[in-house]
Coordinates of C-alpha atoms and ligand atoms in Angstrom, one line a residue:
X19 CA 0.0 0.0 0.0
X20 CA 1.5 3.3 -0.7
X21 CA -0.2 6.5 0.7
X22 CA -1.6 7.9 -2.4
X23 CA -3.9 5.4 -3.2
X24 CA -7.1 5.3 -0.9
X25 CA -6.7 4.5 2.4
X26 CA -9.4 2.8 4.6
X27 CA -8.0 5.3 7.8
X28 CA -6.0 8.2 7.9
X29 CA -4.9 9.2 11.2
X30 CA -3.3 12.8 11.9
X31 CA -1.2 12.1 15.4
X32 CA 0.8 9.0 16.7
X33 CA -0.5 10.0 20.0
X34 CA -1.8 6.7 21.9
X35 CA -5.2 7.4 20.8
X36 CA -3.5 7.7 17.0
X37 CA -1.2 5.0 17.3
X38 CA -3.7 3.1 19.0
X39 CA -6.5 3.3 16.7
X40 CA -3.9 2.3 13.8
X41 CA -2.8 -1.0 15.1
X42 CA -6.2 -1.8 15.8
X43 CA -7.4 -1.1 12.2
X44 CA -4.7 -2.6 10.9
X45 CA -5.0 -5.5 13.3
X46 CA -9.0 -5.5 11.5
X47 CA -7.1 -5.9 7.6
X48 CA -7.5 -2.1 7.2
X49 CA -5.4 0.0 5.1
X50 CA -4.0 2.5 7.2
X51 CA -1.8 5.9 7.2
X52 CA -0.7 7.2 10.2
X53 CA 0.7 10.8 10.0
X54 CA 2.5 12.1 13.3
X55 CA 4.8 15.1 13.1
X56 CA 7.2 15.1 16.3
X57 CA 9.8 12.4 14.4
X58 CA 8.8 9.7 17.2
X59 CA 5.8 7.8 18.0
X60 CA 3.5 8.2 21.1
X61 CA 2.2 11.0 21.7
X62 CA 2.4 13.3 24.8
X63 CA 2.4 10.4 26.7
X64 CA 5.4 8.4 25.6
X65 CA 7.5 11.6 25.2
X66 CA 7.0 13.9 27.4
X67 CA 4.1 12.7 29.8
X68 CA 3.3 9.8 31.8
X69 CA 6.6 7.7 30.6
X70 CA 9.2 9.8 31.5
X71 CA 7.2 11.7 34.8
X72 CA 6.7 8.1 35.9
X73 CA 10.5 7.5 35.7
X74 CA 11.6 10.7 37.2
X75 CA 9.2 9.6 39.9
X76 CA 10.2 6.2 40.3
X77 CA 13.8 6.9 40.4
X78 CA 13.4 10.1 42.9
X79 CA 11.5 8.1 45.5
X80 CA 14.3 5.1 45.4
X81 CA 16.9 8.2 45.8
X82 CA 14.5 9.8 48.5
X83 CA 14.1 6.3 50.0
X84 CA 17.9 5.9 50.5
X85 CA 18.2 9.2 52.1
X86 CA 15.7 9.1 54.6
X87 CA 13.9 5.7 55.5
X88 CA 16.7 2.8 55.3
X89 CA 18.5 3.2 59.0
X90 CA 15.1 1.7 61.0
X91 CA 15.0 -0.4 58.5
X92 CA 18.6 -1.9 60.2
X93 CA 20.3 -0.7 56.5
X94 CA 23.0 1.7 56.9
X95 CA 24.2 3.6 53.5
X96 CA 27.0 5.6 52.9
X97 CA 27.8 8.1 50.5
X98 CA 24.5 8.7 48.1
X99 CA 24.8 11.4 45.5
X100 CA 22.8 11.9 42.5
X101 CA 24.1 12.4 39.2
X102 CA 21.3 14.5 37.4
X103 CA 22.6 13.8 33.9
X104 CA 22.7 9.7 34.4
X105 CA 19.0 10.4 36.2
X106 CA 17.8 11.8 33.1
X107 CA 19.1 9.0 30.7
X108 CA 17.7 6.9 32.5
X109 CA 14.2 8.4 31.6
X110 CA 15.2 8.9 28.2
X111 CA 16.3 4.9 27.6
X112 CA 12.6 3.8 29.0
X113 CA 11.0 6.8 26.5
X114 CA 13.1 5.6 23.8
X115 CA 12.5 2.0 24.0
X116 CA 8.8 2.4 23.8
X117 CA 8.6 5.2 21.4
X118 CA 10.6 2.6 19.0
X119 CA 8.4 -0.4 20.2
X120 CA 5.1 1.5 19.1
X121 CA 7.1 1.9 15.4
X122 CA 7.5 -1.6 15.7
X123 CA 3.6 -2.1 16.4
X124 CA 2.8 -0.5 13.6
X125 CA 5.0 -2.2 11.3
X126 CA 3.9 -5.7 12.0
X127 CA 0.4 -4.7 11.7
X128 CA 0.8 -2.6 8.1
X129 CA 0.5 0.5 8.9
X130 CA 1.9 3.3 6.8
X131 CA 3.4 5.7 9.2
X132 CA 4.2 9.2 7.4
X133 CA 6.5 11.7 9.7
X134 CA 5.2 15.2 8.9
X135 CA 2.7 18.2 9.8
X136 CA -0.8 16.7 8.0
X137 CA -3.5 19.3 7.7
X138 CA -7.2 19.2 5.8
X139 CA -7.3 20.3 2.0
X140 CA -10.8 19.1 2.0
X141 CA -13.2 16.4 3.3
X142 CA -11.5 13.6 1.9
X143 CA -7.5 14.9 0.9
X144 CA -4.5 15.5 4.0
X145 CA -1.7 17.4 3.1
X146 CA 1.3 16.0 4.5
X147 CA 4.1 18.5 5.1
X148 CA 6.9 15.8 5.6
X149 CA 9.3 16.8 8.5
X150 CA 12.6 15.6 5.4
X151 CA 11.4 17.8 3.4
X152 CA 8.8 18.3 1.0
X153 CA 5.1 17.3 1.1
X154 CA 2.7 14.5 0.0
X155 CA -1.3 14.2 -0.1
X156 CA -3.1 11.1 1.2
X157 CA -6.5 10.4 0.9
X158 CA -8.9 8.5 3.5
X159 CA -12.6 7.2 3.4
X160 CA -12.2 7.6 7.0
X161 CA -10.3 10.1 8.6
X162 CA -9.3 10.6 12.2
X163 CA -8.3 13.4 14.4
X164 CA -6.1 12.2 17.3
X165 CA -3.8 15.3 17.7
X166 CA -3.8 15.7 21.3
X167 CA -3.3 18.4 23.2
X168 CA -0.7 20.7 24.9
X169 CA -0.2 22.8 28.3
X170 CA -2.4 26.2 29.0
X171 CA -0.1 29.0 28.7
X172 CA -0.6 31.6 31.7
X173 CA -1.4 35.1 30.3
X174 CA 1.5 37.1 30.9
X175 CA 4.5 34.8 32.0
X176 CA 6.4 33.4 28.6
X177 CA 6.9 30.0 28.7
X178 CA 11.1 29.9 27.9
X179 CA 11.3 25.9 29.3
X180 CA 14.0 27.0 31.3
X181 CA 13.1 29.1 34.4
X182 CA 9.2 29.5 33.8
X183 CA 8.5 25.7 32.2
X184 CA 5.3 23.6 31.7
X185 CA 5.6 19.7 32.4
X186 CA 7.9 19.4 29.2
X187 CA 10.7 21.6 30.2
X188 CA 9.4 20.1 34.3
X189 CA 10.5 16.9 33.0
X190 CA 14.4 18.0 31.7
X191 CA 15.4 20.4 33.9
X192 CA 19.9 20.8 33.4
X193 CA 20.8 21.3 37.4
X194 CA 18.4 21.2 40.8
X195 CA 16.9 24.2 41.3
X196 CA 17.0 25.9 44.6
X197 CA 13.5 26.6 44.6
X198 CA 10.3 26.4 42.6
X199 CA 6.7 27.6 42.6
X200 CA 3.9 25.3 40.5
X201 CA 1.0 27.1 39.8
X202 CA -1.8 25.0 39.6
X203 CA -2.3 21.9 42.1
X204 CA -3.5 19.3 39.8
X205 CA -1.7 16.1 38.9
X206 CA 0.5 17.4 37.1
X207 CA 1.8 20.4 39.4
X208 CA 1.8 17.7 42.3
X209 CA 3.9 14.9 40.2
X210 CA 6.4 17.6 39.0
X211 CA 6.3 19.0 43.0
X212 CA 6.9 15.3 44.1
X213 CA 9.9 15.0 42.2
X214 CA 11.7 17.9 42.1
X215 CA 10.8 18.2 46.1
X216 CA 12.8 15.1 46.7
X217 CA 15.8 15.6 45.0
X218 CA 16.5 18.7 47.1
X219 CA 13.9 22.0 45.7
X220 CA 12.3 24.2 47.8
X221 CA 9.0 23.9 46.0
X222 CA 5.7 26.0 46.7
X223 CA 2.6 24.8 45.1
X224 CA 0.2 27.7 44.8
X225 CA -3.5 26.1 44.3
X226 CA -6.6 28.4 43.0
X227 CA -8.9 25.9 44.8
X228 CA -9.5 25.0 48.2
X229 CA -8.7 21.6 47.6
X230 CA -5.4 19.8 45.9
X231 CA -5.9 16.7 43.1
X232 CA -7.6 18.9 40.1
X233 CA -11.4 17.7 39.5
X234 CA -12.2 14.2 40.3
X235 CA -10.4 13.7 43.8
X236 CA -12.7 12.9 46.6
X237 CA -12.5 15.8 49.5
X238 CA -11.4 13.7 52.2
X239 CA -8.8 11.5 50.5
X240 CA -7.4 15.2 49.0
X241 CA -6.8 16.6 52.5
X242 CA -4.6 13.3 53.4
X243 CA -3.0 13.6 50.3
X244 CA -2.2 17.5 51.1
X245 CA -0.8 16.1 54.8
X246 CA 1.2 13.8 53.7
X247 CA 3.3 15.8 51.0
X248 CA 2.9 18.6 53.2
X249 CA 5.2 16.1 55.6
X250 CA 7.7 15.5 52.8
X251 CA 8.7 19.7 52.3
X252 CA 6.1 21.0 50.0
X253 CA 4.2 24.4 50.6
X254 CA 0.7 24.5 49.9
X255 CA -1.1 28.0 49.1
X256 CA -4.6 27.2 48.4
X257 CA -7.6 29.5 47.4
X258 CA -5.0 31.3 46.2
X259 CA -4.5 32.5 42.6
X260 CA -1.7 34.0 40.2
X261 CA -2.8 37.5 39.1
X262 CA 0.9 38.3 37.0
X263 CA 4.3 37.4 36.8
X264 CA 8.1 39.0 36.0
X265 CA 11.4 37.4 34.9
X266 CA 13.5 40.2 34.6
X267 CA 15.5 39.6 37.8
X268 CA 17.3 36.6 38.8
X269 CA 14.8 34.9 39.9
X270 CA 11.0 34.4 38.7
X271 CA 8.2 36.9 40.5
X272 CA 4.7 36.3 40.9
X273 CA 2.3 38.5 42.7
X274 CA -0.5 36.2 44.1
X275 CA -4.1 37.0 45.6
X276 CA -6.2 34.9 48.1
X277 CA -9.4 33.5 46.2
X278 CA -10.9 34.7 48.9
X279 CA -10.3 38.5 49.5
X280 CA -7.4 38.3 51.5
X281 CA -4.1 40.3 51.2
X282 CA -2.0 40.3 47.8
X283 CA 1.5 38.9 48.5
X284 CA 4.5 38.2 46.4
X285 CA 6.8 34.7 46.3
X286 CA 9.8 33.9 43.9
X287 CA 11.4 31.5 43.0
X288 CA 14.3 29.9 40.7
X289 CA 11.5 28.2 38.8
X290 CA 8.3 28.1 38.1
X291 CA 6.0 25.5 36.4
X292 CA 2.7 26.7 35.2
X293 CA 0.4 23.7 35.1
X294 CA -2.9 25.1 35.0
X295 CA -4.8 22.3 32.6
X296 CA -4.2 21.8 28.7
X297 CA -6.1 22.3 26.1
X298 CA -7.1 20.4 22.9
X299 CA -4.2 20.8 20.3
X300 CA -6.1 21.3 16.4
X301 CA -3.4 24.0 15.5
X302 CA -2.6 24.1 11.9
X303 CA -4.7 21.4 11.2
X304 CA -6.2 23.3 8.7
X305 CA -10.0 22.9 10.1
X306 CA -11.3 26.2 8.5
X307 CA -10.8 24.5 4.8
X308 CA -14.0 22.0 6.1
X309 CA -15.6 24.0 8.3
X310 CA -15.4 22.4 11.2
X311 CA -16.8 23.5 14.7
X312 CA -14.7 23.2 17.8
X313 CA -16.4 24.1 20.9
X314 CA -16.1 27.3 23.9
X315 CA -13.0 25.4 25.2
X316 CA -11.3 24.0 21.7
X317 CA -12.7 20.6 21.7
X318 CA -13.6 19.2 18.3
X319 CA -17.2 18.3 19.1
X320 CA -18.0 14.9 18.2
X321 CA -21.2 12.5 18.9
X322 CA -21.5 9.0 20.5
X323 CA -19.8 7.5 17.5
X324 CA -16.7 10.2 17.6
X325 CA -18.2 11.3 14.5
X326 CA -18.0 15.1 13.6
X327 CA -20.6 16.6 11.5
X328 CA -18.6 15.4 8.8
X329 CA -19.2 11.8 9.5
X330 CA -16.2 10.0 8.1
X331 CA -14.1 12.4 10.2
X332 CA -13.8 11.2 13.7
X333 CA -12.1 12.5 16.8
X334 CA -10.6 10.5 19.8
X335 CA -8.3 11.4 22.4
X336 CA -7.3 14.7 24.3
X337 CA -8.4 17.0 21.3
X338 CA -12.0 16.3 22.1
X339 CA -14.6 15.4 25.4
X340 CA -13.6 13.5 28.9
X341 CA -10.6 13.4 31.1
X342 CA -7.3 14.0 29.4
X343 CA -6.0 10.4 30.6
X344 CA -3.8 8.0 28.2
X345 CA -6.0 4.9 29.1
X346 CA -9.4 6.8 28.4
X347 CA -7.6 7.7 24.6
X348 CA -7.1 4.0 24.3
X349 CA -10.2 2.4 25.1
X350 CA -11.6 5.1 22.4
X351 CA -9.4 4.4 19.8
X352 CA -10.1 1.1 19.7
X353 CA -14.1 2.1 20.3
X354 CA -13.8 4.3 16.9
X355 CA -12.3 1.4 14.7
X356 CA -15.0 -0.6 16.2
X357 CA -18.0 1.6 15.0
X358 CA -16.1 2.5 11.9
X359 CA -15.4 -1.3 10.6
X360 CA -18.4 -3.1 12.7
X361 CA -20.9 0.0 13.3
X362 CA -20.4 -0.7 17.2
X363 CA -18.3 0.3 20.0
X364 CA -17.8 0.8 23.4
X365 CA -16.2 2.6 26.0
X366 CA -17.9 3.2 30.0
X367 CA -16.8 7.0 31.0
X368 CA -18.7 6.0 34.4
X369 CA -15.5 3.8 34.9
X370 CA -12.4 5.3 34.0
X371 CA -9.5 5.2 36.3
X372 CA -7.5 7.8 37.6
X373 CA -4.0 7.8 39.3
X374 CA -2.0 10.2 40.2
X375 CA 1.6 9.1 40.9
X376 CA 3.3 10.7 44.1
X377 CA 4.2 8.9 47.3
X378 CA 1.9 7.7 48.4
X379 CA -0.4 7.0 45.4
X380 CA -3.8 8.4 44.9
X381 CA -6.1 6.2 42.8
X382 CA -9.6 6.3 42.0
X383 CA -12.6 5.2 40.8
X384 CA -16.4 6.0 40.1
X385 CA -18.3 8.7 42.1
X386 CA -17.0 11.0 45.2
X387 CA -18.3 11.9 48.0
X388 CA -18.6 15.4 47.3
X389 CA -20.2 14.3 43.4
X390 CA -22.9 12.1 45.4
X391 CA -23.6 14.4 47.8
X392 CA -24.6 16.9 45.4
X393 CA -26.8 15.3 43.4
X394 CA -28.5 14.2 46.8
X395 CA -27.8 9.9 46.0
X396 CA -27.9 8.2 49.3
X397 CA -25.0 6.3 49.4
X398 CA -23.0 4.5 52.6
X399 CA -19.4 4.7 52.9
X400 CA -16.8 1.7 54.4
X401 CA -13.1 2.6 54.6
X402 CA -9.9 0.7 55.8
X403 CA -6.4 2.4 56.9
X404 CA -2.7 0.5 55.6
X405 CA -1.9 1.0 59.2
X406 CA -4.1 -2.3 60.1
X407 CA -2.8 -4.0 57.1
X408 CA 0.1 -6.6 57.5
X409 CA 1.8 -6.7 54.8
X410 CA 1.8 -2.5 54.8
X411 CA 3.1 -3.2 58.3
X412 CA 6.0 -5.2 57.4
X413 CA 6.8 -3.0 54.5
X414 CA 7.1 -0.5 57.4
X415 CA 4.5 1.7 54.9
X416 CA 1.2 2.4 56.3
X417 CA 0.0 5.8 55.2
X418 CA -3.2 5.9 53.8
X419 CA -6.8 4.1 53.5
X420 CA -8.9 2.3 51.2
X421 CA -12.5 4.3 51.1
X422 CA -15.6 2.2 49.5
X423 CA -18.5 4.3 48.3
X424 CA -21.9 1.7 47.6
X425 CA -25.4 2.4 47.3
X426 CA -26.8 1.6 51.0
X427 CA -30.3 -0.1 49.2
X428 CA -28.7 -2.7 46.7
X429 CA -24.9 -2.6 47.7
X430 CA -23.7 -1.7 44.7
X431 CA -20.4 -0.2 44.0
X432 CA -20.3 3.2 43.4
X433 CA -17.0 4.6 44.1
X434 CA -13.7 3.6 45.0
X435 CA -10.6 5.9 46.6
X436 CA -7.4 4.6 47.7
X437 CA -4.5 6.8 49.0
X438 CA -1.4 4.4 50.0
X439 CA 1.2 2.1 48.7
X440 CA 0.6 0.9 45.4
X441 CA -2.8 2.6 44.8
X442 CA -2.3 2.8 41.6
X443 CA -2.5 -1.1 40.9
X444 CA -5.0 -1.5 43.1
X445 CA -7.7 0.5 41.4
X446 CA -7.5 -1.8 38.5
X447 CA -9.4 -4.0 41.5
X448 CA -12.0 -1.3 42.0
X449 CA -12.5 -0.4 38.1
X450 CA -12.8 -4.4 37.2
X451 CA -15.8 -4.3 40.0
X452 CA -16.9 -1.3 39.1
X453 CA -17.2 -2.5 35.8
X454 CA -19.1 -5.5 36.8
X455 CA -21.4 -4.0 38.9
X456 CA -20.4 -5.8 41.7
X457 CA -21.7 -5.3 45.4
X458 CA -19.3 -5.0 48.3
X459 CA -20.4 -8.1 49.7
X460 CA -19.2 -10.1 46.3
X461 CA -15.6 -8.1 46.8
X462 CA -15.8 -9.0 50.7
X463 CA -16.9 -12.7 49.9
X464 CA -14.0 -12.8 47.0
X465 CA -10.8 -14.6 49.0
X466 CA -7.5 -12.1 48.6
X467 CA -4.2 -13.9 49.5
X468 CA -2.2 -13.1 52.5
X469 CA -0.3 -11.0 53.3
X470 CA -1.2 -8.6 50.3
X471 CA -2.3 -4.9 50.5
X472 CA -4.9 -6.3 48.5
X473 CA -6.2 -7.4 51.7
X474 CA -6.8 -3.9 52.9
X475 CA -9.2 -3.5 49.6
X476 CA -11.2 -7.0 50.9
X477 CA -11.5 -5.6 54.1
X478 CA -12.9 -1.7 53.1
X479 CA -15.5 -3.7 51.2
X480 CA -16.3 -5.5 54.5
X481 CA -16.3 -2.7 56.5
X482 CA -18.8 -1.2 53.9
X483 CA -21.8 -4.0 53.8
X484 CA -20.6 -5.2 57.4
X485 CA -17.5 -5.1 59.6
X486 CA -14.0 -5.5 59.2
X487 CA -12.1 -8.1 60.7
X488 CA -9.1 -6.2 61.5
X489 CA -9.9 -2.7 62.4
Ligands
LIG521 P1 -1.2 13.2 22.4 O1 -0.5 12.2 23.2 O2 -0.9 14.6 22.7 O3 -0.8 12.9 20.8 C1 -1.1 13.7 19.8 C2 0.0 13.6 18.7 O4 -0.5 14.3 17.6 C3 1.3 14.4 19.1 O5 2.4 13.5 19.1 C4 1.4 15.5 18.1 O6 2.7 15.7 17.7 C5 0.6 14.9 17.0 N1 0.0 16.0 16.1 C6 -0.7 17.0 16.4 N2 -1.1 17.7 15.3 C7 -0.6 17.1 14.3 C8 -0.6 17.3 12.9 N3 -1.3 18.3 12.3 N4 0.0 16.4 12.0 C9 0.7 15.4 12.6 N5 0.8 15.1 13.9 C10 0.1 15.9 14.7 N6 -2.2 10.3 31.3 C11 -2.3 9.1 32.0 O7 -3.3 8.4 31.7 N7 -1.4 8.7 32.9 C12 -0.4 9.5 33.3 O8 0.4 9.1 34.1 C13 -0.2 10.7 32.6 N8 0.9 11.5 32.9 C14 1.0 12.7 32.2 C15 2.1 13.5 32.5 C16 2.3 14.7 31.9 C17 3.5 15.5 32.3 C18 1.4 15.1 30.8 C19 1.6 16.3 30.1 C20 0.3 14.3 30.5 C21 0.1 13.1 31.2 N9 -1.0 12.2 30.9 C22 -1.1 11.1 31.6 C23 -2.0 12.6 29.9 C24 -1.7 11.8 28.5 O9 -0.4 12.1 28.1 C25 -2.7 12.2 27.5 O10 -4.0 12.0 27.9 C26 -2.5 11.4 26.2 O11 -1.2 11.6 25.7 C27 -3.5 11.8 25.1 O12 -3.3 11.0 24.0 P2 -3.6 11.7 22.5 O13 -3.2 10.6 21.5 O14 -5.0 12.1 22.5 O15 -2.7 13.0 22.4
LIG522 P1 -5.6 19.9 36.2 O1 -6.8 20.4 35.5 O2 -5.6 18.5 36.7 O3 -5.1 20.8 37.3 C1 -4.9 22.2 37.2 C2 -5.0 22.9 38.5 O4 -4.6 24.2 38.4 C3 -6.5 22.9 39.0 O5 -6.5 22.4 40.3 C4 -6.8 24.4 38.9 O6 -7.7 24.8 40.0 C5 -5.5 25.0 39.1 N1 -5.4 26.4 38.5 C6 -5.9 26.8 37.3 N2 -5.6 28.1 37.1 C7 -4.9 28.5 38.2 C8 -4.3 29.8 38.6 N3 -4.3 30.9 37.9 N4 -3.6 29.8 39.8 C9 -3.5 28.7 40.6 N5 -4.1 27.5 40.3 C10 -4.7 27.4 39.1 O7 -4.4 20.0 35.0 P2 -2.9 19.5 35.0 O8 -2.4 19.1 36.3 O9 -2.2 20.6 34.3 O10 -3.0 18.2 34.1 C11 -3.5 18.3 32.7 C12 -4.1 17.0 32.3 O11 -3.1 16.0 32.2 C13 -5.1 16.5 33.3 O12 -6.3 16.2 32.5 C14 -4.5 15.3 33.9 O13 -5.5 14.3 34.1 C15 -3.5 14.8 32.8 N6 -2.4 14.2 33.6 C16 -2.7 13.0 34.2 C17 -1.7 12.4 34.9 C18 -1.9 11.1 35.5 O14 -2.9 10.4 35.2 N7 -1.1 10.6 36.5 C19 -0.5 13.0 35.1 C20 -0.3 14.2 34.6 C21 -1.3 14.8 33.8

């Protein structure tokens, strides 16, 4: 297959919801033309998001770890130092590998992967301005729209990746900065905080909200969350927002105001990360040439199919609706090759996981609290703290609690929120219940092995139809 003949798919991004959607139609005997213009595979994700934060994190909490908890553990260490530039290849091997495993993928399943800018000529033709030079057109009887998206600037403070960075620069920073303000509390600002934090920065994370986590955390397991970083060195300012900012000195200024009417105060500091959100990415795309409508905050607007009004053309991914999450870009990827080869698809938004990677995890699942609360659902509530689990006990690592959220009339699972060690594999637990509209009593009555942390899941389900055993 060559690209100018008529392709089954074209995709424009090699995101994971582009790359995804391209093994899977190739995987379905489809002829397929993947166009991505960064030179590698994978998105946000694979370059410069949740692959190399989650090895900056890993590593910095093994280097943390050393510092500070091996002496009651009866391990004495001597001389640990870090060696930033080793640290960082390290990251880079694990993006590498992948990035080249996804070219792989789509080898072995046919696809025709073009490295250039693609943009609309009309409903049917994509321009390809390839990144060696030159430019090509490929044509699609389906097309689809996976380009992603990239970090909200902040009005007023230039973005240089160097001293005033979003998670990209964040995530290659030259030398340890002294200190460093993150605007915006999400998952993002508290990852970046997380790692930069341990390996010796001052760092001050200024929060517009009353509450840490971004939408979607429940209340109660953001406030432990807040504790316990609060515990490892990080500054919270919350209800507190970012009116402007200057680099002209040495170090970064930003004036700040309380939320809530209190008095304006100034911080600095060596750097600052703005992560306020991100927004859908459809730049240069050429969407004007088929008139295509993107909604109040950029989203290409798309029905239950992913079709646009243009119904061949599809969207999937960050660049249109739901949580900006890697996972929820993969189950629709493989969703719209579904309804575009087979007319059906599938994807549960009521069951999405989310995990946000600091020490100790946050992971969740479902409904909140606060969500349930105010839509008035009656709902009951069983929880379990890691200090009464055994295994967290002889892992000498029992922060946190495993919080159940069920329906009091039928038991049915409606929410699951985990802060503690290894949260984040945990919740796969909670979302494969979730999914199967399971009650409590079926996870309580479902035998866990011993000594697990898993246990301390089995036992917040008991505590939510009936009692715990231990606690
Ligand atoms: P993207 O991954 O952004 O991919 C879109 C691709 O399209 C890009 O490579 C871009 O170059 C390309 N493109 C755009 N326009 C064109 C064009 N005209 N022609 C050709 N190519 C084009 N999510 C999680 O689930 N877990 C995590 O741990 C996690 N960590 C993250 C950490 C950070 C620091 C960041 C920034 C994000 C993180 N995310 C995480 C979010 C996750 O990265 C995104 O949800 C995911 O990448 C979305 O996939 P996508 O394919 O829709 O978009
Ligand atoms: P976010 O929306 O999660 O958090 C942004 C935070 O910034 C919010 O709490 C908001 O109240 C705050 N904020 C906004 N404007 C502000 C201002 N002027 N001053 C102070 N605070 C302000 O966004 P994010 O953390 O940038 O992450 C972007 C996306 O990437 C999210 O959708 C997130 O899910 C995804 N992501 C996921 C992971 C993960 O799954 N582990 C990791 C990183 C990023």
């Amino acid at each position: 297959a060559t690209a100018s003949e008529d392709n089954d798919l074209v995709i424009i991004g090699g995101g994971v919801a582009g790359y995804v959607a391209a093994i899977k139609a190739g995987q379905e005997g489809m002829k397929v033309t993947c166009i991505e213009k960064r030179g590698t595979l994978g998105g946000t994700c694979l370059n410069v998001g949740c692959i190399p934060s989650k090895s900056l994190l890993n590593n910095s909490h093994l280097y943390h770890q050393i510092l500070h908890d091996t002496k009651n553990r009866g391990i004495e260490v001597g001389d640990v130092k870090l060696n930033l530039a080793n640290f960082m290849k390290a990251k880079d091997t694990a993006v590498n590998g992948l990035t080249k495993g996804v070219e792989f993928l789509l080898k072995k399943n046919g696809v025709e992967y073009l490295k250039g800018e693609g943009a609309f000529v009309n409903e049917n033709e994509i321009r390809v301005a390839l990144n060696d030079g030159g430019e090509t057109t490929v044509r699609g009887k389906n097309i689809l729209i996976a380009t992603g998206s990239e970090a909200t600037p902040f009005p007023g403070l230039e973005i240089d990746e160097k001293r005033v960075v979003t998670s990209t620069g964040a995530l290659s920073l030259e030398k340890i900065p002294e200190s460093m303000i993150v605007v915006g509390g999400g998952i993002i600002g508290l990852e970046m905080a997380s790692v930069w934090s341990r390996l010796g920065s001052k760092v001050t994370v200024v929060e517009f909200l009353g509450q840490i986590g971004g939408p979607g955390m429940d209340s109660e397991i953001a406030k432990a969350a807040q504790k316990l970083l609060k515990k490892q060195g990080i500054e919270f300012k919350l209800n507190t927002k970012v009116v402007s900012g200057d680099t002209s000195s040495d170090k970064v200024k930003l004036d700040v105001d309380s939320a809530k009417g209190g008095k304006p105060e100034s911080l600095d500091a060596e750097v600052v990360l703005v992560a306020i959100g991100r927004r859908p990415y459809t730049g240069n795309l050429g969407l004007e040439n088929i008139g295509m409508e993107l909604d109040e905050r950029g989203r290409v607007i798309i029905d239950s199919e992913y079709r646009t009004k243009i119904p061949h053309i599809r969207c999937v991914g960050d660049a249109t609706f739901g949580p900006m999450l890697a996972h929820k870009a993969e189950e629709e990827a493989v969703a719209v090759v579904e309804y575009i080869k087979k007319g059906y698809g599938h994807v549960n938004y009521g069951c999405i996981p989310s995990v946000m990677y600091t020490y100790p995890e946050v992971a969740w699942v479902g409904q909140t609290e606060q969500d349930l609360k105010a839509q008035k659902i009656p709902y009951r509530v069983g929880t379990f703290p890691f200090s009464a689990n055994s295994r967290a006990k002889t892992n000498m690592d029992t922060e946190g609690l495993v919080k159940m959220i069920a329906d009091p009339e039928t038991d049915r699972l409606l929410g699951v929120h985990i802060i503690g060690p290894n949260a984040g594999e945990m919740i796969a637990e909670g979302t494969l219940a979730l999914e199967y509209g399971a009650s409590t009593e079926d996870i309580a009555r479902t035998c866990h092995a011993h000594p697990t942390l898993a246990e301390a899941f089995k036992e917040a389900a008991m505590a939510t139809h009936a009692k715990a055993i231990h606690f």
